Short mmCIF file of C-alpha atoms in Angstrom, two decimals:
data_model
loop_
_atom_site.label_atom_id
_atom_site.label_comp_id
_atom_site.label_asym_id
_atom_site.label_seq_id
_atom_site.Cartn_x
_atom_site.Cartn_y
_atom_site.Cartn_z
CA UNK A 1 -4.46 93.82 53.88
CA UNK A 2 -4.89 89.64 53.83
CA UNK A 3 -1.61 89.73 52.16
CA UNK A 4 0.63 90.72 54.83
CA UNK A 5 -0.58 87.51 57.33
CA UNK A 6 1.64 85.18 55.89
CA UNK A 7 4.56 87.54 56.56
CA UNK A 8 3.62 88.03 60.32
CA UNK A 9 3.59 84.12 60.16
CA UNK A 10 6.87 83.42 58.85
CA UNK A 11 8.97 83.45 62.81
CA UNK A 12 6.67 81.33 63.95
CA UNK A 13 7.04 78.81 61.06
CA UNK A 14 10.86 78.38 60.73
CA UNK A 15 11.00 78.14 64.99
CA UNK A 16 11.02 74.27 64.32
CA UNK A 17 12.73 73.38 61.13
CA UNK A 18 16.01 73.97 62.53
CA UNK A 19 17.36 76.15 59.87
CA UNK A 20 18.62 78.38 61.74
CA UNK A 21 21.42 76.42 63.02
CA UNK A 22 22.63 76.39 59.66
CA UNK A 23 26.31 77.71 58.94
CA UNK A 24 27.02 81.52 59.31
CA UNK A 25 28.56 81.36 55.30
CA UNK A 26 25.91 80.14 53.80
CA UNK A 27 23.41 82.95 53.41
CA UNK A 28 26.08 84.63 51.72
CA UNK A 29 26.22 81.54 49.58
CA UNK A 30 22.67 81.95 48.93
CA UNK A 31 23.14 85.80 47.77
CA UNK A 32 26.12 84.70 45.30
CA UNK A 33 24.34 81.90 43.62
CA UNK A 34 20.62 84.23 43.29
CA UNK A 35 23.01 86.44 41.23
CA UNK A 36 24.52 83.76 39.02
CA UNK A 37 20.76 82.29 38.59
CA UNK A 38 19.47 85.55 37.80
CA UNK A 39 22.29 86.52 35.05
CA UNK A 40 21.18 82.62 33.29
CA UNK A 41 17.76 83.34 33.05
CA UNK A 42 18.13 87.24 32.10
CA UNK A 43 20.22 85.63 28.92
CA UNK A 44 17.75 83.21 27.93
CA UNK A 45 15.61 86.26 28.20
CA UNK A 46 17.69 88.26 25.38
CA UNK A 47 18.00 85.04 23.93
CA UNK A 48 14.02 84.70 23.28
CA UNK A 49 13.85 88.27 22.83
CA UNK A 50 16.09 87.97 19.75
CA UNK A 51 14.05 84.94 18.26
CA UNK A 52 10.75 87.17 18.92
CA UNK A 53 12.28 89.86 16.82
CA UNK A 54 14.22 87.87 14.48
CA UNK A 55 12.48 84.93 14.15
CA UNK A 56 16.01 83.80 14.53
CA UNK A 57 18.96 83.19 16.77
CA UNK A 58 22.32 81.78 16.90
CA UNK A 59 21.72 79.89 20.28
CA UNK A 60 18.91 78.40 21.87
CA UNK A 61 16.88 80.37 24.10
CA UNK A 62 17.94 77.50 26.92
CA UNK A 63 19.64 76.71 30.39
CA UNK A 64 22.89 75.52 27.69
CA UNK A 65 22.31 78.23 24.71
CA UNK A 66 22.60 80.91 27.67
CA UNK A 67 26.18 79.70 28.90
CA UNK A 68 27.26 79.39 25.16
CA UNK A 69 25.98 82.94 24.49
CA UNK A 70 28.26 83.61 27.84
CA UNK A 71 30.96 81.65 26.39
CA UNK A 72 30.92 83.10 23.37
CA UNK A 73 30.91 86.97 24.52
CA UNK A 74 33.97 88.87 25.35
CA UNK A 75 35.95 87.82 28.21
CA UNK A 76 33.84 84.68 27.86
CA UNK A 77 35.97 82.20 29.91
CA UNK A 78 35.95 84.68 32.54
CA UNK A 79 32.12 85.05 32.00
CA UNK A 80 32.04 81.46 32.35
CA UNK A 81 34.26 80.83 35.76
CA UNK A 82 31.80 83.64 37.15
CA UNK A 83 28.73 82.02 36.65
CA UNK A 84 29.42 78.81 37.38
CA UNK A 85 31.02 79.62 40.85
CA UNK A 86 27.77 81.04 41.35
CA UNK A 87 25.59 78.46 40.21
CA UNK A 88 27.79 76.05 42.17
CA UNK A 89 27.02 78.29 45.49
CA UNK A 90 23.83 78.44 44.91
CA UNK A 91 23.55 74.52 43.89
CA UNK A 92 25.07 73.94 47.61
CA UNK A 93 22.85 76.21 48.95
CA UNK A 94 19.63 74.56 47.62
CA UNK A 95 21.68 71.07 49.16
CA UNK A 96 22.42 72.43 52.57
CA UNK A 97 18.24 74.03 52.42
CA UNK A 98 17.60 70.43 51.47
CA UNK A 99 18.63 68.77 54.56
CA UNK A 100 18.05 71.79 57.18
CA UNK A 101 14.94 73.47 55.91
CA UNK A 102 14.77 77.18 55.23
CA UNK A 103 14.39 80.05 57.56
CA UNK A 104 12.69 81.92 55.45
CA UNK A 105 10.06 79.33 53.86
CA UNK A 106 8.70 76.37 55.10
CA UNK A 107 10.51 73.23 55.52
CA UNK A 108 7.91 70.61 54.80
CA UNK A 109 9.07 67.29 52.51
CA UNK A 110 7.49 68.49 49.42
CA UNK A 111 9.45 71.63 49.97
CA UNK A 112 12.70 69.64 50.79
CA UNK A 113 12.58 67.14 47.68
CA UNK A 114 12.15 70.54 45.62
CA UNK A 115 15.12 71.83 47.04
CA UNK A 116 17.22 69.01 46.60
CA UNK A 117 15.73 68.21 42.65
CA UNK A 118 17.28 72.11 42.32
CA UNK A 119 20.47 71.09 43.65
CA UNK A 120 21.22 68.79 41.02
CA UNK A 121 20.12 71.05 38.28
CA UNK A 122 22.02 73.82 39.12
CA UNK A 123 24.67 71.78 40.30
CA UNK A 124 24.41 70.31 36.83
CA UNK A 125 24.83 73.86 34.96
CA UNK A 126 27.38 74.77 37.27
CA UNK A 127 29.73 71.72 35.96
CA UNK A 128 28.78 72.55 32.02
CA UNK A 129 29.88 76.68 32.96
CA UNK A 130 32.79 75.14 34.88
CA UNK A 131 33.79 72.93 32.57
CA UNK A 132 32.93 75.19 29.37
CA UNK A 133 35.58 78.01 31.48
CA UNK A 134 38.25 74.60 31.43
CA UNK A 135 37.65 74.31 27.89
CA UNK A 136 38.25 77.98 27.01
CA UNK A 137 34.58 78.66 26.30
CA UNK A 138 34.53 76.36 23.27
CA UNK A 139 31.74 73.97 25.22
CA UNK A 140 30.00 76.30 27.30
CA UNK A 141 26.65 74.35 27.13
CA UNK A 142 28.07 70.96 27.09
CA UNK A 143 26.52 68.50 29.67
CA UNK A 144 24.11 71.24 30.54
CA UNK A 145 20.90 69.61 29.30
CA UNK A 146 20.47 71.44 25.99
CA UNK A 147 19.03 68.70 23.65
CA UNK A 148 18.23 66.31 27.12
CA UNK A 149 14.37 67.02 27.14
CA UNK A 150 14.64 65.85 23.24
CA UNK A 151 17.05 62.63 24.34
CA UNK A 152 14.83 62.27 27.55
CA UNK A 153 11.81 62.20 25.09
CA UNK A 154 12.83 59.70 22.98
CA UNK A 155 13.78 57.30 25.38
CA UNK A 156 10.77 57.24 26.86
CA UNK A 157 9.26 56.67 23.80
CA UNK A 158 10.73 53.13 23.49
CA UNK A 159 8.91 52.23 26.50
CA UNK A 160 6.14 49.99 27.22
CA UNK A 161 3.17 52.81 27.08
CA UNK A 162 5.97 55.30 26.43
CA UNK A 163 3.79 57.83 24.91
CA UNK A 164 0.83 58.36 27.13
CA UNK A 165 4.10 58.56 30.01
CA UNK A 166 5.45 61.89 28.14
CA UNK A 167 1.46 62.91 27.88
CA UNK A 168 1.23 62.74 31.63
CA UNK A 169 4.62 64.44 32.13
CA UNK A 170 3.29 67.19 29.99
CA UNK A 171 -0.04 67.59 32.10
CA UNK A 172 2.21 67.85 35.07
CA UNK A 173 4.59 70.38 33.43
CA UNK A 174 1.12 72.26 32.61
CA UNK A 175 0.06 71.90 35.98
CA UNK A 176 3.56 73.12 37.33
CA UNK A 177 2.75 76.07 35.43
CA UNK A 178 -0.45 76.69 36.69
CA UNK A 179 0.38 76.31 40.18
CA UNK A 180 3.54 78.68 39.91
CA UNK A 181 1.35 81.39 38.47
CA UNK A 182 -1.32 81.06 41.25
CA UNK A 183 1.10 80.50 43.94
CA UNK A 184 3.45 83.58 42.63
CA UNK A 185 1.91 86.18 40.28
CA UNK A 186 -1.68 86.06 42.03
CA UNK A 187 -0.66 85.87 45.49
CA UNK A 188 2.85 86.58 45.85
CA UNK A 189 3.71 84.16 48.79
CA UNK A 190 7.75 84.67 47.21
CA UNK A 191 7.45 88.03 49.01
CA UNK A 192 7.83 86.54 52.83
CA UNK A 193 11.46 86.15 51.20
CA UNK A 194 11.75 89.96 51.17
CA UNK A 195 13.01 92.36 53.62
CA UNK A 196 10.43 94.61 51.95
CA UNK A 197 6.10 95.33 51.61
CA UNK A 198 4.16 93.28 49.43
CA UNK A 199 3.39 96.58 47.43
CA UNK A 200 6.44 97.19 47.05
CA UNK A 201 8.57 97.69 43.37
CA UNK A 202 10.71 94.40 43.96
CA UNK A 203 7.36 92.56 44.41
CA UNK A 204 5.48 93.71 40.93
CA UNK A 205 9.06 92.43 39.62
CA UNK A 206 8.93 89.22 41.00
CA UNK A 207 4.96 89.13 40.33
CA UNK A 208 5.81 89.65 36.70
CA UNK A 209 8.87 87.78 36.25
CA UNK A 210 7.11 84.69 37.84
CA UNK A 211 3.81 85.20 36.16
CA UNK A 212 5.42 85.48 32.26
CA UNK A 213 7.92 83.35 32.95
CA UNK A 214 5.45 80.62 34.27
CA UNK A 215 4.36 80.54 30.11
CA UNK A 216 7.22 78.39 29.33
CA UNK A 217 5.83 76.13 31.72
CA UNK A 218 2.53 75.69 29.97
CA UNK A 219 4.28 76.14 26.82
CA UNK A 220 6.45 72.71 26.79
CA UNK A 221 3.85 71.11 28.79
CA UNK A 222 1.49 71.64 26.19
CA UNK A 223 4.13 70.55 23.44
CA UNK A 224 5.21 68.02 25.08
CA UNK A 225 1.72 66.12 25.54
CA UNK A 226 1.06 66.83 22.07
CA UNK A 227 4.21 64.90 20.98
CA UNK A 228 3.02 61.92 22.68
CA UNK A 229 -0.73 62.19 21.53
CA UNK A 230 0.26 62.60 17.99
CA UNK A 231 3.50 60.17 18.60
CA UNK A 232 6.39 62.48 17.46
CA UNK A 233 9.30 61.17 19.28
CA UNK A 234 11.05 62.93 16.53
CA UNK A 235 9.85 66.32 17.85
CA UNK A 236 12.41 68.91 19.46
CA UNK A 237 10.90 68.98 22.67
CA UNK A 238 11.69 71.41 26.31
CA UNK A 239 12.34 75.09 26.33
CA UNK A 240 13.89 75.85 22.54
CA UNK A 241 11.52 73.34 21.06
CA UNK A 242 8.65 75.11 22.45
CA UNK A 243 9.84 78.41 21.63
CA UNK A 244 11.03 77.68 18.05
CA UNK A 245 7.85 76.27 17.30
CA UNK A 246 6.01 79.19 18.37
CA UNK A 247 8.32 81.30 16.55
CA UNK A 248 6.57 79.70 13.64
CA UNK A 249 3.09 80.75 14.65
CA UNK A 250 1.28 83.90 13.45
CA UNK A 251 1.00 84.62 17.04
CA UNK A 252 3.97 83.48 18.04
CA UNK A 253 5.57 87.33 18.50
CA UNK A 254 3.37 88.34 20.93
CA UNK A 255 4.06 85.26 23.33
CA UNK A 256 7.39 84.98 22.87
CA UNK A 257 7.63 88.67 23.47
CA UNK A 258 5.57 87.90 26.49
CA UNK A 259 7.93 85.04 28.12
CA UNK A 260 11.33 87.10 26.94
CA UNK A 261 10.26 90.11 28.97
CA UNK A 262 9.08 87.27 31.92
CA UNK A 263 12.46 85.87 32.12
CA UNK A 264 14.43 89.32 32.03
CA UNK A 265 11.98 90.00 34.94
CA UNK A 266 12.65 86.90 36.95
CA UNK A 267 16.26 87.47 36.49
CA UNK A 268 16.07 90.95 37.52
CA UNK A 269 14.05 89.77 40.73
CA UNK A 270 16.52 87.33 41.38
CA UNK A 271 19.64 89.80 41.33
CA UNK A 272 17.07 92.05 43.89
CA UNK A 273 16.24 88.88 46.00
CA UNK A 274 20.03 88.50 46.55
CA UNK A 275 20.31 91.85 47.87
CA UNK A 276 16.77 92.03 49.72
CA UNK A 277 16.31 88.69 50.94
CA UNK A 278 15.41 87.93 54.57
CA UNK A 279 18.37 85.95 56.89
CA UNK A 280 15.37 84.50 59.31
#
């Protein structure tokens, strides 16, 4: 019953953040780039689905082993042009959000700077995809961050109190976590997005794919700050680091199971959010 306040609420929010004065083209923008973020993180899904099983894979269960698992598929290049239109929409969408606010959401700075930190990721992955499509699919995941938590890592390293700074980045990564699971899987405040009720099927999605996926989160956070406690710059760190190293725990199926089945959800509830999303 508490649940569906926020919803009534959402009008009289966006009435002064000026979103609405956005373009007419660009919540259609928004719907193409939710599907092209949706197919990236249902790969690294199968992607950390296959090292659960196998204990193996042949690309990293990350933002750049997805588009070389895309690149490397049939009618790869194609694949590849596809996704990173779509990333590239939705890149200018999260830009565009950045400066007007949402209609949907609120418009505050911290929600702003968010939107604008997503810009340049996805615009990032967008130019790997675009670039990997230019190159006949041989690079798919070049540029696109694959090893940069590791090269990010070790940089920091060679700084003045270098490892106590990727200790506190961890904590916040952990915290990020946290916060997305509360905010998300417990009380579903992505739902005011949705054209639909807060019991309804796309929600539980979205409450799952959030909630599992949020694991990764805590995951490298928690590898990450352990890399600068025990000093192992060396350490592969960010999403395939944390997941290969699981992948060597006795436990390590279960979770991984766990956080491939999160991030075939979130995709899934991404694809849906295209469709069911909210114009104002």
């Amino acid at each position: 019953m508490t649940a569906t306040a926020p919803r009534r609420a959402v009008p009289t929010r966006t009435a002064s953040t000026g979103s609405p004065d956005s373009p007419d083209w660009v919540e259609p923008l928004a719907r193409f780039g939710l599907v092209g973020k949706g197919i990236l993180h249902a790969v690294i899904g199968l992607l950390a689905l296959e090292i659960a099983l196998n204990r193996s894979s042949s690309s990293e269960a990350s933002t750049s082993g997805a588009l070389q698992w895309i690149a490397d598929r049939p009618f790869g290049v194609a694949a590849l042009w596809a996704v990173g239109l779509s990333l590239l929409a939705l890149a200018v969408w999260q830009g565009i959000t950045a400066v007007t606010g949402d209609p949907v959401e609120e418009s505050d700075a911290k929600h702003r700077a968010a939107w604008a930190f997503k810009a340049l990721f996805y615009g990032s992955l967008a130019l790997a995809s675009l670039r990997g499509a230019l190159d006949g699919g041989s690079s798919g995941s070049s540029g696109s961050g694959g090893d940069g938590a590791s090269s990010a890592t070790d940089t920091v390293f060679d700084w003045p109190m270098g490892r106590w700074i990727v200790v506190a980045a961890g904590l916040a990564v952990i915290g990020l976590g946290v916060h997305l699971i509360v905010k998300h899987a417990v009380h579903a405040e992505f739902a005011q997005r949705l054209r639909v009720s807060e019991d309804s099927t796309p929600v539980l999605l979205g409450r799952v794919g959030y909630g599992l996926r949020s694991l990764a989160y805590l995951l490298v956070g928690f590898f990450l700050a352990q890399a600068g406690l025990a000093g192992e710059e060396d350490r592969k760190q960010g999403l395939a680091g944390a997941l290969e190293r699981v992948a060597d725990e006795s436990w390590g199926t279960a979770l991984l199971l766990a956080m491939a089945v999160g991030f075939l959800a979130y995709g899934a509830y991404c694809v849906v959010e295209s469709r069911l999303r909210r114009d104002a």
